[in-house]
Amino acid sequence: MSNTVSTNLTPKEIVSFLDKYVIGQNNAKKTIAVALRNRYRRLQLNEDLQKDVMPKNILMIGSTGVGKTEIARRLSTMMRLPFVKVEASKYTEVGFVGRDVESMIRDLAANALSIVREDQNEL
């Protein structure tokens, strides 16, 4: 792939890319490919229309080892976007033993800053 991110990839091309790395999970790959394509198509609309077309978010649910993280990681590589993985099982509702959701947001922000610093150091 070139150094520029192509937002014109079709869902079929996205699935083909994922097929190189993820075995099975065909429905998941197709669903995510369509959602990714639609998200980039939304960005091509003028700002007034973008407000009316809400992006669809995806929640991947499945047993350990079925490929959820790998699909997301490979898509981030393909699109040249940062990838941050958060293990949510350690987070709890406020007042219970464990870390609260606000901690998750702080952790994500800290990870994002680390990615920016790494990118700046590579320059």
PDB file of C-alpha atoms in Angstrom, residues 19-84:
ATOM      1  CA  ASP A  19      -8.667 -12.311   4.938  1.00  0.00           C
ATOM      2  CA  LYS A  20      -4.857 -12.273   4.769  1.00  0.00           C
ATOM      3  CA  TYR A  21      -4.641 -12.074   8.558  1.00  0.00           C
ATOM      4  CA  VAL A  22      -7.907 -13.287  10.111  1.00  0.00           C
ATOM      5  CA  ILE A  23      -9.232 -16.779   9.426  1.00  0.00           C
ATOM      6  CA  GLY A  24     -13.001 -17.144   9.569  1.00  0.00           C
ATOM      7  CA  GLN A  25     -15.229 -14.481  11.120  1.00  0.00           C
ATOM      8  CA  ASN A  26     -16.640 -13.709   7.661  1.00  0.00           C
ATOM      9  CA  ASN A  27     -19.790 -11.971   8.921  1.00  0.00           C
ATOM     10  CA  ALA A  28     -17.780  -9.824  11.330  1.00  0.00           C
ATOM     11  CA  LYS A  29     -15.304  -8.823   8.615  1.00  0.00           C
ATOM     12  CA  LYS A  30     -18.097  -7.921   6.177  1.00  0.00           C
ATOM     13  CA  THR A  31     -20.031  -5.920   8.772  1.00  0.00           C
ATOM     14  CA  ILE A  32     -16.971  -3.990   9.869  1.00  0.00           C
ATOM     15  CA  ALA A  33     -15.867  -3.379   6.271  1.00  0.00           C
ATOM     16  CA  VAL A  34     -19.246  -1.852   5.397  1.00  0.00           C
ATOM     17  CA  ALA A  35     -19.236   0.280   8.562  1.00  0.00           C
ATOM     18  CA  LEU A  36     -15.701   1.530   7.843  1.00  0.00           C
ATOM     19  CA  ARG A  37     -16.576   2.386   4.241  1.00  0.00           C
ATOM     20  CA  ASN A  38     -19.741   4.202   5.328  1.00  0.00           C
ATOM     21  CA  ARG A  39     -17.809   6.189   7.938  1.00  0.00           C
ATOM     22  CA  TYR A  40     -15.403   7.468   5.284  1.00  0.00           C
ATOM     23  CA  ARG A  41     -18.235   8.156   2.844  1.00  0.00           C
ATOM     24  CA  ARG A  42     -19.887  10.271   5.556  1.00  0.00           C
ATOM     25  CA  LEU A  43     -16.699  12.351   5.807  1.00  0.00           C
ATOM     26  CA  GLN A  44     -17.030  13.193   2.111  1.00  0.00           C
ATOM     27  CA  LEU A  45     -20.397  14.888   2.694  1.00  0.00           C
ATOM     28  CA  ASN A  46     -20.586  18.600   3.385  1.00  0.00           C
ATOM     29  CA  GLU A  47     -20.709  19.491   7.080  1.00  0.00           C
ATOM     30  CA  ASP A  48     -24.456  20.176   7.130  1.00  0.00           C
ATOM     31  CA  LEU A  49     -25.244  16.690   5.844  1.00  0.00           C
ATOM     32  CA  GLN A  50     -22.673  15.059   8.124  1.00  0.00           C
ATOM     33  CA  LYS A  51     -24.717  16.209  11.112  1.00  0.00           C
ATOM     34  CA  ASP A  52     -27.744  14.320   9.764  1.00  0.00           C
ATOM     35  CA  VAL A  53     -25.882  11.103   8.945  1.00  0.00           C
ATOM     36  CA  MET A  54     -24.795   9.541  12.203  1.00  0.00           C
ATOM     37  CA  PRO A  55     -21.944   7.029  12.010  1.00  0.00           C
ATOM     38  CA  LYS A  56     -22.704   3.521  13.188  1.00  0.00           C
ATOM     39  CA  ASN A  57     -20.498   2.346  16.020  1.00  0.00           C
ATOM     40  CA  ILE A  58     -19.628  -1.304  16.395  1.00  0.00           C
ATOM     41  CA  LEU A  59     -19.421  -3.348  19.564  1.00  0.00           C
ATOM     42  CA  MET A  60     -17.580  -6.595  18.953  1.00  0.00           C
ATOM     43  CA  ILE A  61     -18.604  -9.341  21.344  1.00  0.00           C
ATOM     44  CA  GLY A  62     -17.172 -12.821  21.405  1.00  0.00           C
ATOM     45  CA  SER A  63     -15.098 -15.373  23.220  1.00  0.00           C
ATOM     46  CA  THR A  64     -11.411 -14.896  23.824  1.00  0.00           C
ATOM     47  CA  GLY A  65      -9.318 -15.636  20.761  1.00  0.00           C
ATOM     48  CA  VAL A  66     -11.961 -15.334  18.045  1.00  0.00           C
ATOM     49  CA  GLY A  67     -10.257 -12.365  16.337  1.00  0.00           C
ATOM     50  CA  LYS A  68     -11.946  -9.201  17.630  1.00  0.00           C
ATOM     51  CA  THR A  69      -8.731  -7.427  18.550  1.00  0.00           C
ATOM     52  CA  GLU A  70      -6.883  -8.681  15.482  1.00  0.00           C
ATOM     53  CA  ILE A  71      -9.576  -7.354  13.134  1.00  0.00           C
ATOM     54  CA  ALA A  72      -9.426  -3.923  14.785  1.00  0.00           C
ATOM     55  CA  ARG A  73      -5.620  -3.899  14.865  1.00  0.00           C
ATOM     56  CA  ARG A  74      -5.316  -4.874  11.185  1.00  0.00           C
ATOM     57  CA  LEU A  75      -7.860  -2.225  10.159  1.00  0.00           C
ATOM     58  CA  SER A  76      -5.888   0.426  12.021  1.00  0.00           C
ATOM     59  CA  THR A  77      -2.736  -0.714  10.216  1.00  0.00           C
ATOM     60  CA  MET A  78      -4.490  -0.686   6.842  1.00  0.00           C
ATOM     61  CA  MET A  79      -5.933   2.792   7.426  1.00  0.00           C
ATOM     62  CA  ARG A  80      -2.730   4.074   9.070  1.00  0.00           C
ATOM     63  CA  LEU A  81      -4.641   5.097  12.182  1.00  0.00           C
ATOM     64  CA  PRO A  82      -3.600   4.678  15.812  1.00  0.00           C
ATOM     65  CA  PHE A  83      -4.857   1.655  17.694  1.00  0.00           C
ATOM     66  CA  VAL A  84      -5.426   1.574  21.435  1.00  0.00           C
TER      67      VAL A  84
END
